[in-house]
Coordinates of C-alpha atoms in Angstrom, one line a residue:
X30 CA 0.0 -0.1 -0.1
X31 CA 1.3 3.0 -1.0
X32 CA 1.9 5.3 2.1
X33 CA 1.6 9.9 1.5
X34 CA 1.1 10.7 4.7
X35 CA 1.2 14.1 5.9
X36 CA -0.5 17.3 8.7
X37 CA -0.9 20.5 8.2
X38 CA -0.8 22.1 12.0
X39 CA -1.4 25.6 12.5
X40 CA 1.0 27.5 15.8
X41 CA -1.1 30.9 17.0
X42 CA 2.8 32.1 16.5
X43 CA 4.3 31.8 14.4
X44 CA 2.0 30.0 11.4
X45 CA 3.7 26.1 11.7
X46 CA 3.1 24.6 8.6
X47 CA 4.2 20.4 8.8
X48 CA 4.2 18.9 5.4
X49 CA 4.4 16.1 3.5
X50 CA 5.1 12.9 3.3
X51 CA 5.3 9.0 2.2
X52 CA 7.4 6.4 3.7
X53 CA 7.9 4.7 0.6
X54 CA 6.4 4.5 -3.1
X55 CA 7.2 1.4 -3.9
X56 CA 3.8 -0.8 -4.6
X57 CA 1.7 1.2 -3.4
X58 CA 4.4 12.7 5.4
X59 CA 11.0 41.0 37.1
X60 CA 13.0 42.3 34.0
X61 CA 14.5 45.6 32.6
X62 CA 18.5 46.8 33.0
X63 CA 20.7 44.8 34.8
X64 CA 22.9 46.1 37.7
X65 CA 20.4 49.8 37.3
X66 CA 21.6 52.6 34.5
X67 CA 21.0 52.2 31.4
X68 CA 19.6 49.6 29.2
X69 CA 23.1 48.6 27.4
X70 CA 24.9 49.6 30.7
X71 CA 25.5 47.6 34.0
X72 CA 25.3 44.0 34.1
X73 CA 23.7 43.7 31.1
X74 CA 26.6 45.6 28.6
X75 CA 28.8 43.2 30.0
X76 CA 26.6 40.8 28.9
X77 CA 26.2 42.8 25.9
X78 CA 29.8 43.1 25.3
X79 CA 30.2 39.3 26.1
X80 CA 28.1 37.9 23.6
X81 CA 28.6 40.6 20.8
X82 CA 33.0 38.8 21.0
X83 CA 31.2 35.8 21.2
X84 CA 29.1 36.4 17.3
X85 CA 32.3 38.1 16.0
X86 CA 33.9 35.2 16.8
X87 CA 32.0 33.1 15.3
X88 CA 31.8 35.0 11.6
X89 CA 35.7 35.3 12.0
X90 CA 36.2 31.3 12.9
X91 CA 37.9 31.9 16.1
X92 CA 36.7 28.8 18.1
X93 CA 38.9 29.3 20.8
X94 CA 36.7 32.9 21.6
X95 CA 33.8 31.5 20.6
X96 CA 34.4 29.2 23.7
X97 CA 35.6 31.5 25.3
X98 CA 32.3 33.3 26.3
X99 CA 31.9 30.4 28.7
X100 CA 33.3 29.2 32.8
X101 CA 36.1 27.1 32.5
X102 CA 35.0 24.7 34.1
X103 CA 31.3 24.6 32.4
X104 CA 32.2 21.1 31.0
X105 CA 28.2 20.5 29.7
X106 CA 28.4 24.6 28.1
X107 CA 31.0 24.2 26.4
X108 CA 30.7 20.7 24.7
X109 CA 27.4 22.3 23.5
X110 CA 28.7 25.5 22.2
X111 CA 31.4 23.8 20.3
X112 CA 29.2 21.7 19.2
X113 CA 27.0 25.0 18.3
X114 CA 30.1 26.5 17.1
X115 CA 30.3 23.3 14.3
X116 CA 27.9 22.9 13.0
X117 CA 27.0 26.5 12.5
X118 CA 30.0 27.5 10.6
X119 CA 29.5 23.6 8.6
X120 CA 26.4 26.2 7.2
X121 CA 28.3 28.9 6.5
X122 CA 26.8 31.4 8.8
X123 CA 27.6 34.8 7.5
X124 CA 25.3 37.4 10.1
X125 CA 24.9 36.2 13.6
X126 CA 24.2 38.9 16.3
X127 CA 23.1 38.1 19.8
X128 CA 21.0 40.8 21.8
X129 CA 19.6 40.7 25.2
X130 CA 16.1 40.8 25.8
X131 CA 15.2 40.6 29.3
X132 CA 17.7 40.3 32.4
X133 CA 17.1 39.0 36.5
X134 CA 19.4 38.2 39.1
X135 CA 19.2 35.1 40.6
X136 CA 20.8 35.8 43.7
X137 CA 20.7 39.0 46.8
X138 CA 24.2 39.7 45.7
X139 CA 23.2 39.9 42.5
X140 CA 26.5 37.7 41.0
X141 CA 24.0 35.7 39.0
X142 CA 21.8 36.5 36.1
X143 CA 19.9 35.4 33.6
X144 CA 19.4 36.1 30.1
X145 CA 16.7 35.7 27.4
X146 CA 18.7 36.1 24.1
X147 CA 17.4 37.6 20.6
X148 CA 19.6 35.8 18.1
X149 CA 19.7 36.7 14.5
X150 CA 21.0 35.0 11.5
X151 CA 22.0 34.2 7.8
X152 CA 23.5 31.5 5.9
X153 CA 25.6 31.5 3.2
X154 CA 24.5 35.8 2.9
X155 CA 24.8 38.7 4.8
X156 CA 21.9 40.3 3.1
X157 CA 19.4 37.2 3.8
X158 CA 15.9 36.9 5.1
X159 CA 17.0 36.3 8.8
X160 CA 16.2 33.4 10.8
X161 CA 15.4 34.5 15.0
X162 CA 15.6 32.8 17.3
X163 CA 16.2 33.5 21.6
X164 CA 17.4 31.2 23.7
X165 CA 17.8 31.5 27.3
X166 CA 21.2 31.9 29.4
X167 CA 22.5 31.7 32.7
X168 CA 26.1 33.8 34.0
X169 CA 28.2 34.5 37.2
X170 CA 29.5 38.4 37.5
X171 CA 31.8 40.2 39.0
X172 CA 32.1 43.3 38.1
X173 CA 33.3 44.2 35.0
X174 CA 33.9 40.3 34.0
X175 CA 31.0 37.7 33.0
X176 CA 30.3 34.4 32.1
X177 CA 28.6 31.9 30.9
X178 CA 27.4 29.2 32.4
X179 CA 24.4 27.6 31.0
X180 CA 22.3 27.4 27.9
X181 CA 19.1 26.3 26.3
X182 CA 18.1 25.6 23.8
X183 CA 15.7 27.6 21.8
X184 CA 12.0 26.6 22.8
X185 CA 8.1 26.4 20.7
X186 CA 8.0 29.5 21.1
X187 CA 10.9 29.8 18.5
X188 CA 10.5 27.0 16.9
X189 CA 13.2 25.6 18.7
X190 CA 15.2 23.8 19.0
X191 CA 16.6 24.1 15.4
X192 CA 19.2 21.6 14.3
X193 CA 21.9 22.9 14.7
X194 CA 21.7 23.1 18.3
X195 CA 21.1 19.1 18.6
X196 CA 23.5 18.1 15.7
X197 CA 26.7 17.8 14.7
X198 CA 25.8 18.5 10.4
X199 CA 27.9 19.0 7.4
X200 CA 27.1 20.8 4.6
X201 CA 27.4 22.6 1.3
X202 CA 25.8 25.1 -0.2
X203 CA 24.2 24.8 -3.9
X204 CA 22.9 27.9 -5.9
X205 CA 20.0 27.8 -5.1
X206 CA 19.9 25.8 -1.9
X207 CA 21.5 24.7 1.1
X208 CA 21.2 21.6 2.8
X209 CA 23.4 20.0 6.4
X210 CA 22.8 16.8 7.3
X211 CA 23.7 14.8 10.5
X212 CA 26.8 12.0 11.3
X213 CA 24.5 9.4 9.7
X214 CA 24.3 11.1 6.2
X215 CA 26.7 13.3 5.4
X216 CA 28.3 11.3 2.3
X217 CA 25.0 11.6 1.0
X218 CA 25.1 14.9 0.9
X219 CA 26.7 15.5 -3.3
X220 CA 23.5 13.7 -4.6
X221 CA 21.7 15.2 -2.5
X222 CA 22.7 18.2 -3.6
X223 CA 22.0 17.9 -7.1
X224 CA 18.4 16.1 -6.5
X225 CA 17.4 19.1 -4.3
X226 CA 18.5 22.2 -6.9
X227 CA 16.6 20.5 -9.4
X228 CA 13.9 20.2 -6.7
X229 CA 14.3 23.5 -6.6
X230 CA 14.6 24.7 -9.9
X231 CA 10.2 23.2 -9.3
X232 CA 9.5 25.5 -6.7
X233 CA 11.2 29.2 -7.7
X234 CA 8.0 28.3 -10.3
X235 CA 5.9 28.5 -7.3
X236 CA 7.0 31.7 -5.7
X237 CA 4.7 33.7 -4.3
X238 CA 5.7 36.8 -3.2
X239 CA 9.5 37.2 -2.2
X240 CA 11.4 34.9 -3.3
X241 CA 13.5 32.4 -1.4
X242 CA 17.4 33.7 -0.8
X243 CA 18.0 29.8 -0.6
X244 CA 15.7 26.5 0.4
X245 CA 17.3 25.1 3.5
X246 CA 17.0 21.8 4.5
X247 CA 17.5 19.9 6.7
X248 CA 18.5 15.5 6.2
X249 CA 18.8 13.2 9.5
X250 CA 16.9 10.5 10.7
X251 CA 13.4 9.5 12.7
X252 CA 15.2 10.6 15.8
X253 CA 16.8 13.7 14.9
X254 CA 14.2 15.0 13.0
X255 CA 11.3 13.8 15.5
X256 CA 13.6 16.9 18.2
X257 CA 14.2 19.6 15.8
X258 CA 11.7 22.6 15.6
X259 CA 10.2 21.3 18.6
X260 CA 9.1 18.1 17.7
X261 CA 5.4 18.0 16.7
X262 CA 5.6 16.6 13.8
X263 CA 3.0 13.1 13.7
X264 CA 4.0 9.6 12.6
X265 CA 3.0 9.3 9.8
X266 CA 5.1 12.5 8.6
X267 CA 8.4 11.6 6.6
X268 CA 9.0 15.4 6.3
X269 CA 8.1 19.2 7.0
X270 CA 8.2 22.5 6.4
X271 CA 8.4 24.7 9.2
X272 CA 8.5 28.6 9.7
X273 CA 12.4 29.6 11.5
X274 CA 11.8 33.2 11.1
X275 CA 9.5 36.0 10.2
X276 CA 10.1 35.2 6.5
X277 CA 11.5 32.0 6.0
X278 CA 10.8 28.9 6.6
X279 CA 13.4 25.2 6.6
X280 CA 12.9 21.8 5.9
X281 CA 13.6 18.6 7.0
X282 CA 13.1 15.2 6.1
X283 CA 13.7 12.2 7.6
X284 CA 15.9 10.4 5.7
X285 CA 16.2 6.6 6.6
X286 CA 12.4 6.4 6.6
X287 CA 12.6 6.7 2.0
X288 CA 13.0 5.6 -0.5
X289 CA 16.7 6.6 -2.5
X290 CA 14.2 7.5 -5.5
X291 CA 11.7 9.2 -3.8
X292 CA 13.5 12.1 -2.5
X293 CA 13.7 13.9 -5.5
X294 CA 9.8 13.4 -5.1
X295 CA 9.4 14.7 -1.4
X296 CA 11.6 17.8 -1.7
X297 CA 9.6 19.4 -5.5
X298 CA 6.4 18.9 -2.5
X299 CA 8.5 21.2 0.7
X300 CA 10.4 23.6 -1.1
X301 CA 6.9 24.2 -3.1
X302 CA 5.6 24.7 0.3
X303 CA 8.8 27.4 1.4
X304 CA 8.0 29.2 -2.7
X305 CA 4.7 29.5 -1.2
X306 CA 4.3 30.3 2.2
X307 CA 7.6 32.3 2.9
X308 CA 6.8 35.9 4.0
X309 CA 3.2 36.3 4.6
X310 CA 0.7 33.1 4.8
X311 CA -1.6 34.2 7.7
X312 CA -3.8 31.2 8.0
X313 CA -4.3 27.9 6.1
X314 CA -7.4 27.0 8.1
X315 CA -10.0 24.9 6.4
X316 CA -7.4 25.6 3.5
X317 CA -5.1 22.0 3.6
X318 CA -6.9 20.5 0.3
X319 CA -5.2 23.5 -1.0
X320 CA -1.5 23.8 0.7
X321 CA -1.0 20.2 0.0
X322 CA -2.4 20.2 -3.0
X323 CA -0.4 22.6 -4.7
X324 CA 2.6 21.2 -3.4
X325 CA 1.7 17.9 -4.6
X326 CA 1.0 19.3 -7.9
X327 CA 4.3 20.6 -7.9
X328 CA 5.9 17.6 -6.9
X329 CA 4.1 15.3 -9.5
X330 CA 6.1 17.9 -12.3
X331 CA 3.2 17.1 -15.7
X332 CA 3.1 14.1 -14.7
X333 CA -0.8 13.1 -16.2
X334 CA -2.9 12.2 -13.7
X335 CA -3.1 8.3 -14.2
X336 CA 0.4 7.5 -12.9
X337 CA -0.2 9.7 -9.6
X338 CA 0.2 7.6 -6.7
X339 CA -2.6 8.2 -4.2
X340 CA -5.5 8.1 -6.7
X341 CA -5.9 4.2 -5.4
X342 CA -6.2 5.6 -2.1
X343 CA -9.1 8.3 -3.0
X344 CA -11.3 5.5 -4.7
X345 CA -11.2 3.5 -2.2
X346 CA -12.1 6.6 0.2
X347 CA -14.7 7.6 -1.7
X348 CA -15.7 4.4 -1.5
X349 CA -15.4 3.0 1.6
X350 CA -15.9 6.2 3.3
X351 CA -18.4 9.0 0.8
X352 CA -17.4 12.3 0.8
X353 CA -19.3 15.1 0.8
X354 CA -17.8 16.9 -1.4
X355 CA -16.5 20.0 1.0
X356 CA -13.0 20.8 0.6
X357 CA -12.9 22.9 3.8
X358 CA -13.2 18.9 6.4
X359 CA -10.3 17.1 3.7
X360 CA -7.9 17.8 6.1
X361 CA -6.7 15.2 9.0
X362 CA -5.2 15.3 12.1
X363 CA -2.3 13.0 14.1
X364 CA -4.4 10.1 14.6
X365 CA -5.2 10.2 11.1
X366 CA -5.1 5.9 9.7
X367 CA -2.7 6.6 6.9
X368 CA -4.8 5.2 4.5
X369 CA -7.0 8.2 4.9
X370 CA -4.6 11.2 5.3
X371 CA -3.4 9.6 1.9
X372 CA -7.1 10.1 -0.2
X373 CA -7.0 13.7 1.6
X374 CA -3.3 14.6 -0.3
X375 CA -5.0 13.3 -3.4
X376 CA -8.3 15.2 -3.0
X377 CA -5.9 18.3 -2.4
X378 CA -4.0 17.4 -5.4
X379 CA -7.3 16.7 -8.3
X380 CA -8.9 20.1 -6.9
X381 CA -5.7 21.7 -7.3
X382 CA -4.5 20.5 -10.9
X383 CA -7.6 20.6 -12.0
X384 CA -7.6 24.7 -11.3
X385 CA -4.1 24.7 -12.3
X386 CA -5.3 23.1 -15.6
X387 CA -7.9 24.9 -16.7
X388 CA -6.8 28.3 -15.3
X389 CA -3.5 27.9 -15.8
X390 CA -0.3 28.1 -13.1
X391 CA -0.6 32.3 -12.5
X392 CA -4.3 32.1 -11.6
X393 CA -3.9 29.0 -9.4
X394 CA -0.9 30.9 -6.9
X395 CA -2.8 34.3 -7.1
X396 CA -6.0 33.0 -5.6
X397 CA -3.8 31.0 -3.0
X398 CA -1.8 34.0 -2.7
X399 CA -6.3 35.7 -2.3
X400 CA -6.8 33.5 0.9
X401 CA -3.7 32.0 2.2
X402 CA -1.7 35.0 2.4
X403 CA -4.5 37.9 2.3
X404 CA -7.1 36.2 4.2
X405 CA -9.8 36.7 1.4
X406 CA -13.1 35.0 1.8
X407 CA -12.9 32.1 -1.0
X408 CA -14.9 32.6 -3.6
X409 CA -14.2 36.7 -3.8
X410 CA -11.1 34.5 -3.9
X411 CA -12.3 33.0 -7.2
X412 CA -14.0 36.4 -8.6
X413 CA -11.0 38.0 -8.4
X414 CA -8.9 35.3 -9.6
X415 CA -10.6 33.0 -11.4
X416 CA -13.6 35.1 -13.0
X417 CA -16.5 32.7 -11.8
X418 CA -18.4 32.3 -8.3
X419 CA -16.3 30.2 -5.6
X420 CA -20.1 28.0 -5.8
X421 CA -19.2 27.4 -9.4
X422 CA -15.0 26.9 -9.3
X423 CA -15.2 24.0 -6.5
X424 CA -18.6 22.7 -7.3
X425 CA -16.3 21.4 -10.9
X426 CA -12.6 20.6 -8.6
X427 CA -16.0 18.3 -6.6
X428 CA -16.8 16.7 -9.9
X429 CA -13.3 16.6 -11.2
X430 CA -11.9 14.1 -8.3
X431 CA -15.1 12.7 -8.6
X432 CA -14.1 11.4 -11.8
X433 CA -10.6 11.5 -12.3
X434 CA -11.5 8.1 -8.7
X435 CA -13.7 7.1 -10.0

């Protein structure tokens, strides 16, 4: 049985999109400035200076100076920093800034402090749309001396921890992609990069708004991928795209759960999520069929609809479960059986393909932009993009789904 699986999860902020895909195609997803004085002075100023020096050392490639922010006896912290340094350097970190967001004393002597730190970073090119996280740090201070004693991973509010906080990574940068893999798959990076660049060329044809600077893709084991970005990954999801900054999304793929000959399909799907959702998606509730369908449409890249691997799953679902034809109800949960998830993806694909084939890709993208980025009602978006009311357009899509999957 073909396993084509994924989910769309909405968080309050930021929008979190867990996306596709498949196990196999064989036979068958008290704050304020510390120490008194103006902000930037006192303890906060001392800590800020240390963080700035650490950031500069990272960009320069000075590991000793980067680790020098840590208390010499804090062995665990130094090991964590060493891992981050190696992974960030492998990812060709091009800018890395740290600023204190909040600060409070942990003891009456005001010699131990906890600081929440905002981090903004770019890979490869310093002028990119930055990724952003917040981390909690702890410090020991005396006069104008400050040493870091502990560093937490970025939390769920930052869609963290990020892969470079958790895993020793190797990476390669191409014209349109930056790919990284944990140790288990480092030897596969050259071939993976070639596939990723081809997938990026497809995804670029589906960009809505600003084209992503580069598509950032992380490959890991199932256990690693489940520990990245908060860990809220449905068991049936082989890969996902998730916001990494105000204008950016990262992609993560469980490489141990996927056939080699399916990696290109997975990446076309996932990178299309990045192309269509970056920089402005306001909400996707009720539009699972469209968000996933357009990614499937790109993944299929013009192949005959009869070759779509989940067509049989749609047929079985329509035969066994029936469907009321309401596209906004086509949305799985984390506990939805894989066969039904595959059918939901298939319905989304067939409906999106019908729109693309009948009206053209540009009008399909305009409809997507209006409902997903501008939160327009479906009828208003349909009239603007397709020149017809949504009741008429959607009825035609439903008829197409039922006819093709009969």
